Amino acid sequence: MSRKPELRGRAARLARLFPGPTGSGQAARTPFVLLVVLLLGGGLIGLLVLNSALSEGSFKLTDLQKETKSLTDEQQGLQRDIDAYSAPEALVRRARELGMVPGGDPAFLDPDGTVKGVPSPASDAEQASFQMPLVLAPEVIDSATVPTPTAGSTPTETVVPATEAVPSVVPPPTTPTPGR
């Protein structure tokens, strides 16, 4: 008959910590295995969610970059249009289309009422002839009948008297600027 020797001291304390040859060792291992499986499964699900969030952010970033590029292109096109319209030659051409002529020498008023310089009238022969502008002001459209061009017809000039087209404007009162 084999008999188990009795342990004393430190060996006895260690023997109590370890399970014996009974089936209890199998029962203690099951919760640990379940815990490890749950931790691994939770980690994999967490990685999947993190990967999905990163992919979604990447798609949003790509869409925003495309939108930024298209808006930048549009802004640059509009800036080119502004530059073309504000070029000196374009301004002179547009002013002539509107019936404007270059002004003469200006005169300046001092705060005390004295005139500096000798004013001169506009010196252009086109001043008497008025051309219909390409774009009419709203007050002109209300007071005058503007012919609409049809296919095959040539545009005709419509002369609008200045008294009907321009509303009366009262200049604001002038006050001297401090420090001048």
Tab-separated table of N, CA and C in Angstrom:
chain	number	residue	atom	x	y	z
A	1	MET	N	0.804	-1.139	0.000
A	1	MET	CA	0.000	0.000	0.000
A	1	MET	C	0.866	1.227	0.000
A	2	SER	N	0.585	2.093	-0.893
A	2	SER	CA	1.427	3.266	-0.936
A	2	SER	C	0.791	4.335	-0.094
A	3	ARG	N	1.577	4.801	0.675
A	3	ARG	CA	1.105	5.822	1.571
A	3	ARG	C	1.839	7.099	1.291
A	4	LYS	N	1.081	8.169	1.345
A	4	LYS	CA	1.661	9.460	1.052
A	4	LYS	C	2.379	9.967	2.295
A	5	PRO	N	3.597	10.402	2.131
A	5	PRO	CA	4.292	10.906	3.315
A	5	PRO	C	3.714	12.255	3.742
A	6	GLU	N	3.731	12.498	5.010
A	6	GLU	CA	3.231	13.776	5.525
A	6	GLU	C	4.286	14.842	5.339
A	7	LEU	N	3.842	15.970	4.945
A	7	LEU	CA	4.758	17.078	4.718
A	7	LEU	C	4.705	18.000	5.915
A	8	ARG	N	5.819	18.644	6.187
A	8	ARG	CA	5.881	19.553	7.303
A	8	ARG	C	6.444	20.890	6.859
A	9	GLY	N	6.067	21.931	7.578
A	9	GLY	CA	6.623	23.274	7.396
A	9	GLY	C	6.246	23.900	6.061
A	10	ARG	N	7.264	24.310	5.434
A	10	ARG	CA	7.079	25.049	4.171
A	10	ARG	C	6.465	24.166	3.106
A	11	ALA	N	6.834	22.972	2.994
A	11	ALA	CA	6.319	22.036	2.005
A	11	ALA	C	4.829	21.818	2.204
A	12	ALA	N	4.385	21.777	3.466
A	12	ALA	CA	2.963	21.581	3.756
A	12	ALA	C	2.159	22.802	3.287
A	13	ARG	N	2.700	23.972	3.544
A	13	ARG	CA	1.990	25.193	3.099
A	13	ARG	C	1.898	25.240	1.568
A	14	LEU	N	2.942	24.865	0.867
A	14	LEU	CA	2.907	24.853	-0.591
A	14	LEU	C	1.954	23.774	-1.112
A	15	ALA	N	1.875	22.667	-0.448
A	15	ALA	CA	0.995	21.584	-0.888
A	15	ALA	C	-0.462	22.001	-0.764
A	16	ARG	N	-0.783	22.823	0.233
A	16	ARG	CA	-2.153	23.278	0.379
A	16	ARG	C	-2.541	24.231	-0.758
A	17	LEU	N	-1.591	24.945	-1.319
A	17	LEU	CA	-1.877	25.879	-2.408
A	17	LEU	C	-2.193	25.159	-3.709
A	18	PHE	N	-1.581	24.023	-3.950
A	18	PHE	CA	-1.811	23.275	-5.177
A	18	PHE	C	-2.908	22.252	-4.956
A	19	PRO	N	-3.794	22.095	-5.976
A	19	PRO	CA	-4.852	21.104	-5.800
A	19	PRO	C	-4.284	19.687	-5.853
A	20	GLY	N	-5.008	18.787	-5.249
A	20	GLY	CA	-4.558	17.396	-5.195
A	20	GLY	C	-4.914	16.642	-6.444
A	21	PRO	N	-4.782	15.355	-6.460
A	21	PRO	CA	-5.060	14.541	-7.631
A	21	PRO	C	-6.543	14.399	-7.929
A	22	THR	N	-7.404	15.117	-7.221
A	22	THR	CA	-8.833	15.015	-7.491
A	22	THR	C	-9.193	15.782	-8.763
A	23	GLY	N	-10.455	15.779	-9.173
A	23	GLY	CA	-10.930	16.454	-10.383
A	23	GLY	C	-11.063	17.968	-10.205
A	24	SER	N	-10.660	18.541	-9.103
A	24	SER	CA	-10.794	19.976	-8.879
A	24	SER	C	-9.849	20.795	-9.756
A	25	GLY	N	-8.781	20.238	-10.248
A	25	GLY	CA	-7.834	20.952	-11.121
A	25	GLY	C	-8.481	21.315	-12.450
A	26	GLN	N	-9.326	20.445	-12.936
A	26	GLN	CA	-10.025	20.694	-14.187
A	26	GLN	C	-11.036	21.831	-14.006
A	27	ALA	N	-11.691	21.895	-12.875
A	27	ALA	CA	-12.698	22.926	-12.620
A	27	ALA	C	-12.044	24.295	-12.469
A	28	ALA	N	-10.868	24.382	-11.922
A	28	ALA	CA	-10.181	25.662	-11.737
A	28	ALA	C	-9.636	26.185	-13.065
A	29	ARG	N	-9.370	25.317	-14.012
A	29	ARG	CA	-8.822	25.729	-15.295
A	29	ARG	C	-9.893	26.307	-16.226
A	30	THR	N	-11.135	25.931	-16.122
A	30	THR	CA	-12.221	26.349	-17.012
A	30	THR	C	-12.481	27.855	-16.941
A	31	PRO	N	-12.614	28.501	-15.782
A	31	PRO	CA	-12.832	29.960	-15.772
A	31	PRO	C	-11.666	30.731	-16.391
A	32	PHE	N	-10.445	30.229	-16.174
A	32	PHE	CA	-9.286	30.905	-16.749
A	32	PHE	C	-9.329	30.848	-18.274
A	33	VAL	N	-9.675	29.706	-18.836
A	33	VAL	CA	-9.756	29.553	-20.284
A	33	VAL	C	-10.865	30.450	-20.832
A	34	LEU	N	-12.011	30.504	-20.146
A	34	LEU	CA	-13.094	31.384	-20.591
A	34	LEU	C	-12.676	32.855	-20.545
A	35	LEU	N	-11.960	33.232	-19.502
A	35	LEU	CA	-11.484	34.616	-19.379
A	35	LEU	C	-10.535	34.965	-20.524
A	36	VAL	N	-9.624	34.084	-20.847
A	36	VAL	CA	-8.676	34.326	-21.940
A	36	VAL	C	-9.410	34.421	-23.273
A	37	VAL	N	-10.374	33.533	-23.505
A	37	VAL	CA	-11.136	33.556	-24.760
A	37	VAL	C	-11.928	34.858	-24.869
A	38	LEU	N	-12.567	35.278	-23.767
A	38	LEU	CA	-13.323	36.534	-23.781
A	38	LEU	C	-12.418	37.741	-24.022
A	39	LEU	N	-11.260	37.753	-23.397
A	39	LEU	CA	-10.321	38.861	-23.616
A	39	LEU	C	-9.837	38.902	-25.063
A	40	LEU	N	-9.515	37.768	-25.625
A	40	LEU	CA	-9.079	37.729	-27.025
A	40	LEU	C	-10.206	38.142	-27.964
A	41	GLY	N	-11.414	37.650	-27.723
A	41	GLY	CA	-12.557	38.024	-28.561
A	41	GLY	C	-12.860	39.512	-28.446
A	42	GLY	N	-12.831	40.041	-27.215
A	42	GLY	CA	-13.056	41.480	-27.030
A	42	GLY	C	-11.979	42.313	-27.709
A	43	GLY	N	-10.741	41.848	-27.638
A	43	GLY	CA	-9.649	42.566	-28.308
A	43	GLY	C	-9.822	42.573	-29.819
A	44	LEU	N	-10.232	41.436	-30.374
A	44	LEU	CA	-10.445	41.365	-31.825
A	44	LEU	C	-11.611	42.258	-32.255
A	45	ILE	N	-12.698	42.255	-31.481
A	45	ILE	CA	-13.835	43.126	-31.807
A	45	ILE	C	-13.430	44.590	-31.684
A	46	GLY	N	-12.662	44.922	-30.659
A	46	GLY	CA	-12.173	46.304	-30.510
A	46	GLY	C	-11.311	46.729	-31.690
A	47	LEU	N	-10.423	45.848	-32.145
A	47	LEU	CA	-9.596	46.157	-33.316
A	47	LEU	C	-10.441	46.335	-34.564
A	48	LEU	N	-11.487	45.522	-34.712
A	48	LEU	CA	-12.370	45.647	-35.869
A	48	LEU	C	-13.097	46.990	-35.858
A	49	VAL	N	-13.604	47.392	-34.691
A	49	VAL	CA	-14.288	48.684	-34.578
A	49	VAL	C	-13.313	49.825	-34.845
A	50	LEU	N	-12.109	49.735	-34.297
A	50	LEU	CA	-11.094	50.776	-34.512
A	50	LEU	C	-10.716	50.866	-35.990
A	51	ASN	N	-10.548	49.728	-36.642
A	51	ASN	CA	-10.206	49.708	-38.063
A	51	ASN	C	-11.330	50.319	-38.900
A	52	SER	N	-12.583	50.010	-38.556
A	52	SER	CA	-13.722	50.588	-39.289
A	52	SER	C	-13.775	52.095	-39.119
A	53	ALA	N	-13.541	52.568	-37.902
A	53	ALA	CA	-13.565	54.018	-37.654
A	53	ALA	C	-12.445	54.715	-38.431
A	54	LEU	N	-11.279	54.103	-38.476
A	54	LEU	CA	-10.167	54.698	-39.231
A	54	LEU	C	-10.474	54.720	-40.731
A	55	SER	N	-11.094	53.657	-41.241
A	55	SER	CA	-11.452	53.626	-42.665
A	55	SER	C	-12.494	54.687	-42.983
A	56	GLU	N	-13.475	54.842	-42.118
A	56	GLU	CA	-14.499	55.866	-42.333
A	56	GLU	C	-13.871	57.256	-42.319
A	57	GLY	N	-12.969	57.490	-41.384
A	57	GLY	CA	-12.267	58.778	-41.339
A	57	GLY	C	-11.433	59.008	-42.589
A	58	SER	N	-10.841	57.953	-43.109
A	58	SER	CA	-10.044	58.076	-44.330
A	58	SER	C	-10.918	58.458	-45.521
A	59	PHE	N	-12.116	57.850	-45.613
A	59	PHE	CA	-13.036	58.203	-46.698
A	59	PHE	C	-13.502	59.649	-46.571
A	60	LYS	N	-13.817	60.071	-45.354
A	60	LYS	CA	-14.232	61.462	-45.141
A	60	LYS	C	-13.108	62.417	-45.524
A	61	LEU	N	-11.878	62.073	-45.139
A	61	LEU	CA	-10.731	62.913	-45.470
A	61	LEU	C	-10.559	63.030	-46.981
A	62	THR	N	-10.712	61.925	-47.698
A	62	THR	CA	-10.593	61.944	-49.156
A	62	THR	C	-11.677	62.825	-49.775
A	63	ASP	N	-12.918	62.678	-49.282
A	63	ASP	CA	-14.006	63.510	-49.802
A	63	ASP	C	-13.755	64.990	-49.531
A	64	LEU	N	-13.290	65.307	-48.340
A	64	LEU	CA	-13.023	66.706	-47.998
A	64	LEU	C	-11.868	67.270	-48.824
A	65	GLN	N	-10.875	66.441	-49.104
A	65	GLN	CA	-9.769	66.906	-49.945
A	65	GLN	C	-10.248	67.184	-51.367
A	66	LYS	N	-11.126	66.329	-51.903
A	66	LYS	CA	-11.679	66.574	-53.245
A	66	LYS	C	-12.498	67.855	-53.252
A	67	GLU	N	-13.319	68.057	-52.208
A	67	GLU	CA	-14.138	69.263	-52.137
A	67	GLU	C	-13.261	70.507	-52.010
A	68	THR	N	-12.213	70.411	-51.211
A	68	THR	CA	-11.288	71.540	-51.066
A	68	THR	C	-10.622	71.866	-52.392
A	69	LYS	N	-10.226	70.843	-53.134
A	69	LYS	CA	-9.591	71.075	-54.428
A	69	LYS	C	-10.557	71.749	-55.403
A	70	SER	N	-11.813	71.264	-55.446
A	70	SER	CA	-12.773	71.874	-56.366
A	70	SER	C	-13.094	73.312	-55.949
A	71	LEU	N	-13.221	73.575	-54.658
A	71	LEU	CA	-13.488	74.941	-54.200
A	71	LEU	C	-12.290	75.857	-54.455
A	72	THR	N	-11.086	75.316	-54.323
A	72	THR	CA	-9.889	76.111	-54.614
A	72	THR	C	-9.836	76.448	-56.099
A	73	ASP	N	-10.161	75.469	-56.946
A	73	ASP	CA	-10.188	75.728	-58.391
A	73	ASP	C	-11.233	76.792	-58.731
A	74	GLU	N	-12.401	76.693	-58.106
A	74	GLU	CA	-13.453	77.681	-58.353
A	74	GLU	C	-13.019	79.071	-57.880
A	75	GLN	N	-12.390	79.123	-56.721
A	75	GLN	CA	-11.921	80.417	-56.198
A	75	GLN	C	-10.864	81.025	-57.115
A	76	GLN	N	-9.965	80.206	-57.630
A	76	GLN	CA	-8.942	80.712	-58.532
A	76	GLN	C	-9.552	81.186	-59.851
A	77	GLY	N	-10.562	80.473	-60.340
A	77	GLY	CA	-11.252	80.920	-61.562
A	77	GLY	C	-11.952	82.250	-61.343
A	78	LEU	N	-12.616	82.396	-60.213
A	78	LEU	CA	-13.277	83.665	-59.900
A	78	LEU	C	-12.259	84.791	-59.739
A	79	GLN	N	-11.104	84.482	-59.142
A	79	GLN	CA	-10.064	85.502	-58.992
A	79	GLN	C	-9.532	85.920	-60.364
A	80	ARG	N	-9.398	84.959	-61.299
A	80	ARG	CA	-8.970	85.307	-62.659
A	80	ARG	C	-9.999	86.217	-63.324
A	81	ASP	N	-11.297	85.922	-63.108
A	81	ASP	CA	-12.340	86.783	-63.668
A	81	ASP	C	-12.258	88.194	-63.090
A	82	ILE	N	-12.056	88.277	-61.794
A	82	ILE	CA	-11.940	89.591	-61.147
A	82	ILE	C	-10.735	90.339	-61.702
A	83	ASP	N	-9.622	89.634	-61.850
A	83	ASP	CA	-8.424	90.277	-62.394
A	83	ASP	C	-8.658	90.759	-63.822
A	84	ALA	N	-9.397	89.966	-64.612
A	84	ALA	CA	-9.665	90.369	-65.995
A	84	ALA	C	-10.581	91.589	-66.037
A	85	TYR	N	-11.592	91.622	-65.163
A	85	TYR	CA	-12.511	92.763	-65.148
A	85	TYR	C	-11.874	94.020	-64.572
A	86	SER	N	-10.887	93.860	-63.699
A	86	SER	CA	-10.279	95.039	-63.076
A	86	SER	C	-9.007	95.494	-63.794
A	87	ALA	N	-8.657	94.860	-64.903
A	87	ALA	CA	-7.505	95.304	-65.689
A	87	ALA	C	-7.805	96.700	-66.268
A	88	PRO	N	-6.813	97.549	-66.365
A	88	PRO	CA	-7.047	98.915	-66.855
A	88	PRO	C	-7.726	98.962	-68.218
A	89	GLU	N	-7.319	98.095	-69.140
A	89	GLU	CA	-7.922	98.118	-70.468
A	89	GLU	C	-9.405	97.749	-70.398
A	90	ALA	N	-9.737	96.764	-69.557
A	90	ALA	CA	-11.129	96.351	-69.422
A	90	ALA	C	-11.955	97.461	-68.775
A	91	LEU	N	-11.383	98.162	-67.820
A	91	LEU	CA	-12.108	99.260	-67.174
A	91	LEU	C	-12.370	100.403	-68.153
A	92	VAL	N	-11.367	100.722	-68.979
A	92	VAL	CA	-11.548	101.794	-69.969
A	92	VAL	C	-12.616	101.388	-70.979
A	93	ARG	N	-12.554	100.153	-71.465
A	93	ARG	CA	-13.541	99.674	-72.438
A	93	ARG	C	-14.936	99.696	-71.836
A	94	ARG	N	-15.083	99.229	-70.616
A	94	ARG	CA	-16.400	99.185	-69.967
A	94	ARG	C	-16.920	100.601	-69.708
A	95	ALA	N	-16.030	101.518	-69.337
A	95	ALA	CA	-16.447	102.905	-69.115
A	95	ALA	C	-16.933	103.521	-70.419
A	96	ARG	N	-16.251	103.254	-71.514
A	96	ARG	CA	-16.683	103.783	-72.809
A	96	ARG	C	-18.036	103.195	-73.202
A	97	GLU	N	-18.253	101.881	-72.921
A	97	GLU	CA	-19.543	101.261	-73.217
A	97	GLU	C	-20.659	101.918	-72.421
A	98	LEU	N	-20.353	102.363	-71.240
A	98	LEU	CA	-21.357	103.015	-70.393
A	98	LEU	C	-21.523	104.494	-70.719
A	99	GLY	N	-20.734	104.993	-71.658
A	99	GLY	CA	-20.857	106.391	-72.065
A	99	GLY	C	-20.010	107.334	-71.236
A	100	MET	N	-19.073	106.837	-70.489
A	100	MET	CA	-18.211	107.690	-69.675
A	100	MET	C	-17.044	108.202	-70.510
A	101	VAL	N	-16.547	109.358	-70.146
A	101	VAL	CA	-15.392	109.945	-70.831
A	101	VAL	C	-14.373	110.320	-69.775
A	102	PRO	N	-13.109	110.429	-70.176
A	102	PRO	CA	-12.090	110.827	-69.208
A	102	PRO	C	-12.366	112.244	-68.702
A	103	GLY	N	-12.153	112.442	-67.419
A	103	GLY	CA	-12.374	113.757	-66.814
A	103	GLY	C	-11.213	114.689	-67.093
A	104	GLY	N	-11.453	115.962	-66.849
A	104	GLY	CA	-10.401	116.959	-67.029
A	104	GLY	C	-9.568	117.071	-65.767
A	105	ASP	N	-8.883	118.194	-65.661
A	105	ASP	CA	-8.055	118.427	-64.480
A	105	ASP	C	-8.963	118.670	-63.275
A	106	PRO	N	-8.657	118.084	-62.142
A	106	PRO	CA	-9.511	118.267	-60.973
A	106	PRO	C	-9.156	119.544	-60.213
A	107	ALA	N	-10.069	119.960	-59.405
A	107	ALA	CA	-9.847	121.063	-58.484
A	107	ALA	C	-10.162	120.547	-57.091
A	108	PHE	N	-9.464	121.066	-56.100
A	108	PHE	CA	-9.625	120.591	-54.734
A	108	PHE	C	-10.058	121.752	-53.846
A	109	LEU	N	-10.897	121.445	-52.877
A	109	LEU	CA	-11.359	122.447	-51.923
A	109	LEU	C	-10.658	122.217	-50.598
A	110	ASP	N	-10.137	123.302	-50.036
A	110	ASP	CA	-9.559	123.241	-48.704
A	110	ASP	C	-10.681	123.358	-47.682
A	111	PRO	N	-10.427	122.966	-46.441
A	111	PRO	CA	-11.463	123.093	-45.412
A	111	PRO	C	-11.946	124.538	-45.205
A	112	ASP	N	-11.094	125.508	-45.518
A	112	ASP	CA	-11.529	126.895	-45.343
A	112	ASP	C	-12.317	127.416	-46.541
A	113	GLY	N	-12.515	126.594	-47.583
A	113	GLY	CA	-13.343	126.983	-48.714
A	113	GLY	C	-12.572	127.486	-49.910
A	114	THR	N	-11.258	127.570	-49.870
A	114	THR	CA	-10.479	128.033	-51.014
A	114	THR	C	-10.309	126.900	-52.014
A	115	VAL	N	-10.222	127.253	-53.284
A	115	VAL	CA	-10.095	126.286	-54.362
A	115	VAL	C	-8.636	126.187	-54.759
A	116	LYS	N	-8.133	124.962	-54.849
A	116	LYS	CA	-6.770	124.730	-55.314
A	116	LYS	C	-6.860	124.056	-56.666
A	117	GLY	N	-6.146	124.569	-57.644
A	117	GLY	CA	-6.154	124.014	-58.979
A	117	GLY	C	-7.185	124.701	-59.847
A	118	VAL	N	-7.087	124.419	-61.150
A	118	VAL	CA	-8.014	125.010	-62.118
A	118	VAL	C	-8.794	123.859	-62.740
A	119	PRO	N	-10.104	123.753	-62.466
A	119	PRO	CA	-10.864	122.648	-63.041
A	119	PRO	C	-11.073	122.851	-64.530
A	120	SER	N	-11.111	121.754	-65.253
A	120	SER	CA	-11.389	121.824	-66.686
A	120	SER	C	-12.449	120.779	-67.011
A	121	PRO	N	-13.278	121.045	-68.024
A	121	PRO	CA	-14.327	120.074	-68.378
A	121	PRO	C	-13.713	118.867	-69.078
A	122	ALA	N	-14.486	117.816	-69.158
A	122	ALA	CA	-14.058	116.625	-69.876
A	122	ALA	C	-13.862	116.988	-71.337
A	123	SER	N	-12.776	116.525	-71.920
A	123	SER	CA	-12.445	116.923	-73.288
A	123	SER	C	-12.485	115.711	-74.195
A	124	ASP	N	-13.692	115.259	-74.528
A	124	ASP	CA	-13.798	114.120	-75.415
A	124	ASP	C	-14.957	114.371	-76.365
A	125	ALA	N	-14.760	114.057	-77.613
A	125	ALA	CA	-15.780	114.300	-78.625
A	125	ALA	C	-16.953	113.341	-78.464
A	126	GLU	N	-16.716	112.194	-77.816
A	126	GLU	CA	-17.789	111.220	-77.657
A	126	GLU	C	-18.770	111.633	-76.569
A	127	GLN	N	-18.537	112.738	-75.920
A	127	GLN	CA	-19.394	113.157	-74.826
A	127	GLN	C	-20.820	113.397	-75.309
A	128	ALA	N	-20.989	113.879	-76.534
A	128	ALA	CA	-22.313	114.179	-77.052
A	128	ALA	C	-23.047	112.913	-77.471
A	129	SER	N	-22.324	111.925	-77.957
A	129	SER	CA	-22.998	110.696	-78.399
A	129	SER	C	-23.099	109.729	-77.226
A	130	PHE	N	-24.261	109.179	-77.061
A	130	PHE	CA	-24.514	108.267	-75.951
A	130	PHE	C	-24.727	106.873	-76.508
A	131	GLN	N	-24.018	105.903	-75.943
A	131	GLN	CA	-24.194	104.522	-76.368
A	131	GLN	C	-24.953	103.781	-75.268
A	132	MET	N	-25.825	102.898	-75.658
A	132	MET	CA	-26.576	102.116	-74.678
A	132	MET	C	-25.615	101.152	-73.996
A	133	PRO	N	-25.563	101.137	-72.676
A	133	PRO	CA	-24.658	100.214	-71.985
A	133	PRO	C	-25.142	98.769	-72.117
A	134	LEU	N	-24.204	97.845	-71.947
A	134	LEU	CA	-24.558	96.439	-72.035
A	134	LEU	C	-25.400	96.011	-70.838
A	135	VAL	N	-25.126	96.578	-69.690
A	135	VAL	CA	-25.882	96.258	-68.483
A	135	VAL	C	-26.503	97.549	-67.985
A	136	LEU	N	-27.813	97.558	-67.820
A	136	LEU	CA	-28.508	98.754	-67.380
A	136	LEU	C	-28.731	98.725	-65.881
A	137	ALA	N	-28.724	99.888	-65.279
A	137	ALA	CA	-29.028	100.015	-63.868
A	137	ALA	C	-30.518	99.769	-63.663
A	138	PRO	N	-30.938	99.318	-62.490
A	138	PRO	CA	-32.356	99.025	-62.256
A	138	PRO	C	-33.265	100.233	-62.448
A	139	GLU	N	-32.822	101.423	-62.084
A	139	GLU	CA	-33.685	102.591	-62.243
A	139	GLU	C	-33.889	102.943	-63.716
A	140	VAL	N	-32.928	102.617	-64.578
A	140	VAL	CA	-33.078	102.862	-66.004
A	140	VAL	C	-34.062	101.857	-66.596
A	141	ILE	N	-33.982	100.624	-66.146
A	141	ILE	CA	-34.873	99.588	-66.663
A	141	ILE	C	-36.325	99.935	-66.322
A	142	ASP	N	-36.566	100.487	-65.121
A	142	ASP	CA	-37.919	100.837	-64.704
A	142	ASP	C	-38.487	101.985	-65.529
A	143	SER	N	-37.646	102.945	-65.932
A	143	SER	CA	-38.158	104.151	-66.583
A	143	SER	C	-38.093	104.109	-68.101
A	144	ALA	N	-37.421	103.145	-68.700
A	144	ALA	CA	-37.274	103.129	-70.153
A	144	ALA	C	-37.615	101.756	-70.703
A	145	THR	N	-38.062	101.724	-71.934
A	145	THR	CA	-38.333	100.468	-72.602
A	145	THR	C	-37.088	100.075	-73.356
A	146	VAL	N	-36.561	98.911	-73.020
A	146	VAL	CA	-35.336	98.444	-73.648
A	146	VAL	C	-35.709	97.350	-74.631
A	147	PRO	N	-35.332	97.513	-75.909
A	147	PRO	CA	-35.668	96.477	-76.885
A	147	PRO	C	-34.848	95.222	-76.627
A	148	THR	N	-35.458	94.082	-76.814
A	148	THR	CA	-34.736	92.823	-76.680
A	148	THR	C	-34.345	92.353	-78.064
A	149	PRO	N	-33.065	92.000	-78.246
A	149	PRO	CA	-32.615	91.561	-79.568
A	149	PRO	C	-33.214	90.205	-79.926
A	150	THR	N	-33.549	90.042	-81.183
A	150	THR	CA	-34.052	88.763	-81.684
A	150	THR	C	-33.028	88.196	-82.645
A	151	ALA	N	-33.205	86.951	-82.993
A	151	ALA	CA	-32.243	86.288	-83.883
A	151	ALA	C	-32.276	86.950	-85.247
A	152	GLY	N	-31.129	87.310	-85.742
A	152	GLY	CA	-31.019	87.896	-87.074
A	152	GLY	C	-31.219	89.397	-87.083
A	153	SER	N	-31.561	89.996	-85.990
A	153	SER	CA	-31.746	91.442	-85.988
A	153	SER	C	-30.513	92.116	-85.426
A	154	THR	N	-30.312	93.346	-85.800
A	154	THR	CA	-29.178	94.108	-85.288
A	154	THR	C	-29.669	94.956	-84.126
A	155	PRO	N	-28.866	95.098	-83.087
A	155	PRO	CA	-29.307	95.883	-81.948
A	155	PRO	C	-29.402	97.365	-82.314
A	156	THR	N	-30.407	98.008	-81.801
A	156	THR	CA	-30.585	99.442	-82.029
A	156	THR	C	-30.321	100.181	-80.735
A	157	GLU	N	-29.958	101.425	-80.859
A	157	GLU	CA	-29.669	102.235	-79.689
A	157	GLU	C	-30.942	102.910	-79.206
A	158	THR	N	-31.120	102.907	-77.910
A	158	THR	CA	-32.242	103.585	-77.299
A	158	THR	C	-31.675	104.678	-76.416
A	159	VAL	N	-32.100	105.874	-76.659
A	159	VAL	CA	-31.591	107.005	-75.882
A	159	VAL	C	-32.586	107.295	-74.771
A	160	VAL	N	-32.071	107.292	-73.545
A	160	VAL	CA	-32.895	107.578	-72.380
A	160	VAL	C	-32.502	108.956	-71.884
A	161	PRO	N	-33.437	109.880	-71.763
A	161	PRO	CA	-33.076	111.204	-71.260
A	161	PRO	C	-32.514	111.091	-69.848
A	162	ALA	N	-31.510	111.902	-69.566
A	162	ALA	CA	-30.820	111.841	-68.283
A	162	ALA	C	-31.732	112.222	-67.134
A	163	THR	N	-32.733	113.073	-67.371
A	163	THR	CA	-33.608	113.485	-66.284
A	163	THR	C	-34.494	112.344	-65.823
A	164	GLU	N	-34.844	111.406	-66.709
A	164	GLU	CA	-35.689	110.291	-66.320
A	164	GLU	C	-34.883	109.157	-65.702
A	165	ALA	N	-33.641	108.963	-66.136
A	165	ALA	CA	-32.878	107.803	-65.732
A	165	ALA	C	-32.196	107.982	-64.385
A	166	VAL	N	-31.847	109.172	-63.998
A	166	VAL	CA	-31.053	109.372	-62.800
A	166	VAL	C	-31.925	110.007	-61.722
A	167	PRO	N	-32.107	109.349	-60.592
A	167	PRO	CA	-32.888	109.961	-59.519
A	167	PRO	C	-32.097	111.100	-58.881
A	168	SER	N	-32.800	112.023	-58.282
A	168	SER	CA	-32.103	113.148	-57.661
A	168	SER	C	-31.361	112.657	-56.423
A	169	VAL	N	-30.145	113.103	-56.284
A	169	VAL	CA	-29.304	112.690	-55.173
A	169	VAL	C	-28.932	113.930	-54.381
A	170	VAL	N	-29.171	113.896	-53.084
A	170	VAL	CA	-28.805	115.009	-52.216
A	170	VAL	C	-27.482	114.647	-51.578
A	171	PRO	N	-26.446	115.482	-51.772
A	171	PRO	CA	-25.150	115.147	-51.176
A	171	PRO	C	-25.231	115.256	-49.661
A	172	PRO	N	-24.510	114.402	-48.955
A	172	PRO	CA	-24.523	114.470	-47.497
A	172	PRO	C	-23.803	115.733	-47.024
A	173	PRO	N	-24.170	116.240	-45.861
A	173	PRO	CA	-23.476	117.415	-45.353
A	173	PRO	C	-22.027	117.094	-45.056
A	174	THR	N	-21.163	118.023	-45.394
A	174	THR	CA	-19.729	117.798	-45.197
A	174	THR	C	-19.318	118.387	-43.866
A	175	THR	N	-18.541	117.625	-43.149
A	175	THR	CA	-17.978	118.116	-41.892
A	175	THR	C	-16.474	117.981	-41.999
A	176	PRO	N	-15.745	118.925	-41.426
A	176	PRO	CA	-14.290	118.836	-41.528
A	176	PRO	C	-13.781	117.611	-40.758
A	177	THR	N	-12.789	116.981	-41.352
A	177	THR	CA	-12.176	115.821	-40.732
A	177	THR	C	-11.192	116.294	-39.670
A	178	PRO	N	-11.266	115.755	-38.443
A	178	PRO	CA	-10.325	116.196	-37.409
A	178	PRO	C	-8.890	115.866	-37.800
A	179	GLY	N	-8.006	116.748	-37.489
A	179	GLY	CA	-6.583	116.531	-37.753
A	179	GLY	C	-6.142	116.984	-39.111
A	180	ARG	N	-6.997	117.575	-39.915
A	180	ARG	CA	-6.572	118.028	-41.246
A	180	ARG	C	-6.665	119.514	-41.345
